[in-house]
mmCIF file of C-alpha atoms in Angstrom:
data_model
loop_
_atom_site.group_PDB
_atom_site.id
_atom_site.type_symbol
_atom_site.label_atom_id
_atom_site.label_comp_id
_atom_site.label_asym_id
_atom_site.label_seq_id
_atom_site.Cartn_x
_atom_site.Cartn_y
_atom_site.Cartn_z
ATOM 1 C CA MET E 1165 108.470 105.006 116.042
ATOM 2 C CA ILE E 1166 105.281 105.668 114.205
ATOM 3 C CA ARG E 1167 103.070 108.410 115.491
ATOM 4 C CA TYR E 1168 99.320 108.532 114.735
ATOM 5 C CA GLU E 1169 96.577 111.115 114.766
ATOM 6 C CA TYR E 1170 93.029 110.155 115.450
ATOM 7 C CA LYS E 1171 89.627 111.410 114.167
ATOM 8 C CA VAL E 1172 86.343 110.502 115.879
ATOM 9 C CA ILE E 1173 83.189 111.242 113.911
ATOM 10 C CA PRO E 1174 79.487 110.448 114.666
ATOM 11 C CA ALA E 1175 78.230 107.126 113.264
ATOM 12 C CA PRO E 1176 75.433 107.534 110.722
ATOM 13 C CA ALA E 1177 72.024 107.661 112.388
ATOM 14 C CA ARG E 1178 70.124 107.018 109.254
ATOM 15 C CA GLY E 1179 70.421 104.620 106.364
ATOM 16 C CA LEU E 1180 71.323 105.673 102.846
ATOM 17 C CA LYS E 1181 69.553 104.502 99.740
ATOM 18 C CA GLY E 1182 71.751 102.941 97.059
ATOM 19 C CA LYS E 1183 71.504 100.788 93.861
ATOM 20 C CA GLY E 1184 70.545 97.269 94.847
ATOM 21 C CA VAL E 1185 70.241 98.218 98.563
ATOM 22 C CA LYS E 1186 67.167 96.752 100.190
ATOM 23 C CA GLY E 1187 65.604 97.074 103.623
ATOM 24 C CA ALA E 1188 66.519 99.275 106.679
ATOM 25 C CA ASP E 1189 69.558 97.109 107.554
ATOM 26 C CA GLY E 1190 70.942 97.380 103.995
ATOM 27 C CA ARG E 1191 70.477 101.200 103.870
ATOM 28 C CA PHE E 1192 72.183 101.580 107.245
ATOM 29 C CA ALA E 1193 75.108 99.423 106.117
ATOM 30 C CA ASN E 1194 75.364 101.387 102.926
ATOM 31 C CA ALA E 1195 75.546 104.726 104.921
ATOM 32 C CA LEU E 1196 78.281 103.199 107.108
ATOM 33 C CA GLU E 1197 80.135 101.904 104.090
ATOM 34 C CA GLN E 1198 80.028 105.360 102.469
ATOM 35 C CA VAL E 1199 81.436 107.078 105.499
ATOM 36 C CA MET E 1200 84.188 104.505 105.887
ATOM 37 C CA ASN E 1201 85.152 104.719 102.155
ATOM 38 C CA ASP E 1202 85.256 108.553 102.220
ATOM 39 C CA MET E 1203 87.532 108.507 105.277
ATOM 40 C CA ALA E 1204 89.795 105.866 103.743
ATOM 41 C CA ALA E 1205 90.083 107.979 100.574
ATOM 42 C CA SER E 1206 91.548 110.752 102.834
ATOM 43 C CA GLY E 1207 94.083 108.326 104.324
ATOM 44 C CA TRP E 1208 92.212 107.428 107.563
ATOM 45 C CA GLU E 1209 92.239 103.816 108.681
ATOM 46 C CA TYR E 1210 89.181 102.613 110.523
ATOM 47 C CA GLN E 1211 89.877 101.446 114.153
ATOM 48 C CA ARG E 1212 86.594 100.732 115.901
ATOM 49 C CA ALA E 1213 83.017 101.921 116.718
ATOM 50 C CA ASP E 1214 82.269 103.062 120.290
ATOM 51 C CA THR E 1215 79.146 103.955 122.236
ATOM 52 C CA LEU E 1216 79.987 106.628 124.730
ATOM 53 C CA PRO E 1217 78.017 108.584 127.288
ATOM 54 C CA SER E 1218 77.361 112.312 126.823
ATOM 55 C CA GLU E 1219 75.868 114.525 129.476
ATOM 56 C CA GLU E 1220 73.344 117.052 128.113
ATOM 57 C CA ARG E 1221 71.008 119.676 129.558
ATOM 58 C CA SER E 1222 67.437 118.689 130.025
ATOM 59 C CA GLY E 1223 65.265 121.734 130.724
ATOM 60 C CA LEU E 1224 66.685 124.727 132.760
ATOM 61 C CA THR E 1225 68.424 122.980 135.640
ATOM 62 C CA SER E 1226 68.477 119.150 135.049
ATOM 63 C CA LYS E 1227 70.872 117.011 133.042
ATOM 64 C CA THR E 1228 70.469 113.712 131.268
ATOM 65 C CA THR E 1229 72.894 111.223 129.869
ATOM 66 C CA VAL E 1230 72.643 110.333 126.163
ATOM 67 C CA PHE E 1231 74.746 107.668 124.526
ATOM 68 C CA ARG E 1232 76.451 108.516 121.282
ATOM 69 C CA ASN E 1233 77.730 106.162 118.615
ATOM 70 C CA VAL E 1234 81.111 107.223 117.145
ATOM 71 C CA LEU E 1235 83.584 105.869 114.641
ATOM 72 C CA VAL E 1236 87.309 106.022 115.406
ATOM 73 C CA PHE E 1237 89.852 106.445 112.571
ATOM 74 C CA ARG E 1238 93.587 106.906 112.646
ATOM 75 C CA ARG E 1239 96.423 107.712 110.235
ATOM 76 C CA ALA E 1240 100.221 107.824 110.480
ATOM 77 C CA VAL E 1241 101.722 111.193 111.049
ATOM 78 C CA GLU E 1242 104.925 111.676 108.947
ATOM 79 C CA THR E 1243 107.878 112.690 110.997
ATOM 80 C CA TYR E 1244 110.864 114.558 109.777
ATOM 81 C CA VAL E 1245 113.040 111.409 109.657
ATOM 82 C CA GLU E 1246 110.465 109.501 107.683
ATOM 83 C CA ALA E 1247 109.930 112.414 105.284
ATOM 84 C CA PHE E 1248 113.695 112.427 104.440
ATOM 85 C CA GLU E 1249 114.385 110.585 101.240
ATOM 86 C CA PRO E 1250 118.045 110.563 100.196
ATOM 87 C CA LYS E 1251 118.598 111.189 96.518
ATOM 88 C CA LEU E 1252 120.658 108.608 94.655
ATOM 89 C CA LEU E 1253 123.502 110.083 92.550
ATOM 90 C CA ASP E 1254 123.235 109.618 88.798
ATOM 91 C CA PRO E 1255 125.509 106.892 87.389
ATOM 92 C CA PRO E 1256 128.675 108.060 85.665
ATOM 93 C CA ASP E 1257 128.422 108.783 81.936
ATOM 94 C CA PRO E 1258 130.373 106.103 80.120
ATOM 95 C CA SER E 1259 131.115 108.447 77.280
ATOM 96 C CA GLU E 1260 133.362 110.612 79.510
ATOM 97 C CA ASP E 1261 137.012 109.610 79.605
ATOM 98 C CA VAL E 1262 138.476 108.613 82.910
ATOM 99 C CA GLU E 1263 141.489 110.712 83.750
ATOM 100 C CA ASP E 1264 144.780 108.823 83.879
ATOM 101 C CA VAL E 1265 146.778 108.885 87.083
ATOM 102 C CA SER E 1266 149.510 111.527 86.920
ATOM 103 C CA GLU E 1267 153.086 110.457 86.612
ATOM 104 C CA THR E 1268 153.976 111.705 90.075
ATOM 105 C CA GLU E 1269 151.113 109.722 91.641
ATOM 106 C CA ALA E 1270 152.157 106.544 89.723
ATOM 107 C CA GLU E 1271 155.735 106.841 90.968
ATOM 108 C CA GLN E 1272 154.599 107.277 94.568
ATOM 109 C CA LEU E 1273 152.354 104.211 94.212
ATOM 110 C CA GLU E 1274 155.281 102.136 92.839
ATOM 111 C CA GLU E 1275 157.624 103.317 95.674
ATOM 112 C CA ALA E 1276 155.072 102.331 98.278
ATOM 113 C CA ASP E 1277 154.557 98.922 96.687
ATOM 114 C CA THR E 1278 158.294 98.355 96.486
ATOM 115 C CA ALA E 1279 158.769 99.287 100.079
ATOM 116 C CA ASP E 1280 156.061 96.866 101.142
ATOM 117 C CA HIS E 1281 157.768 94.039 99.314
ATOM 118 C CA GLU E 1282 161.186 94.783 100.929
ATOM 119 C CA ASP E 1283 159.645 94.847 104.462
ATOM 120 C CA THR E 1284 158.015 91.453 103.741
ATOM 121 C CA HIS E 1285 161.279 89.876 102.502
ATOM 122 C CA SER E 1286 163.330 91.209 105.377
ATOM 123 C CA GLU E 1287 160.747 89.862 107.977
ATOM 124 C CA ASN E 1288 160.815 86.417 106.264
ATOM 125 C CA GLU E 1289 164.630 86.255 106.389
ATOM 126 C CA ARG E 1290 164.874 86.839 110.127
ATOM 127 C CA PRO E 1291 165.293 83.453 112.146
#
């Protein structure tokens, strides 16, 4: 299961001049693009833009509601299991000699092989 962390930042309120950028709409789009690219460079994935109400003081005793534009980003949080990377063993060095099976081990293997053949023959001979 992938877990995410979220970051909510204020959307740009003003445009940003840039090379080849013309008009108020272009400057605003450029400011938004800069913010989104900066966040992406830090590993954050853009999710959505929201307009949310925010209650603020107006004077000494009254309150007013102001709507704020925010940008929502997310990125995956690496868990312990995901962070675990098994290390592959190095392949054997072909220049090293492979040890021969000892004489005792070879005799044991031959005896076991012979016993298996005898069992097979005796089972086949039964009616």
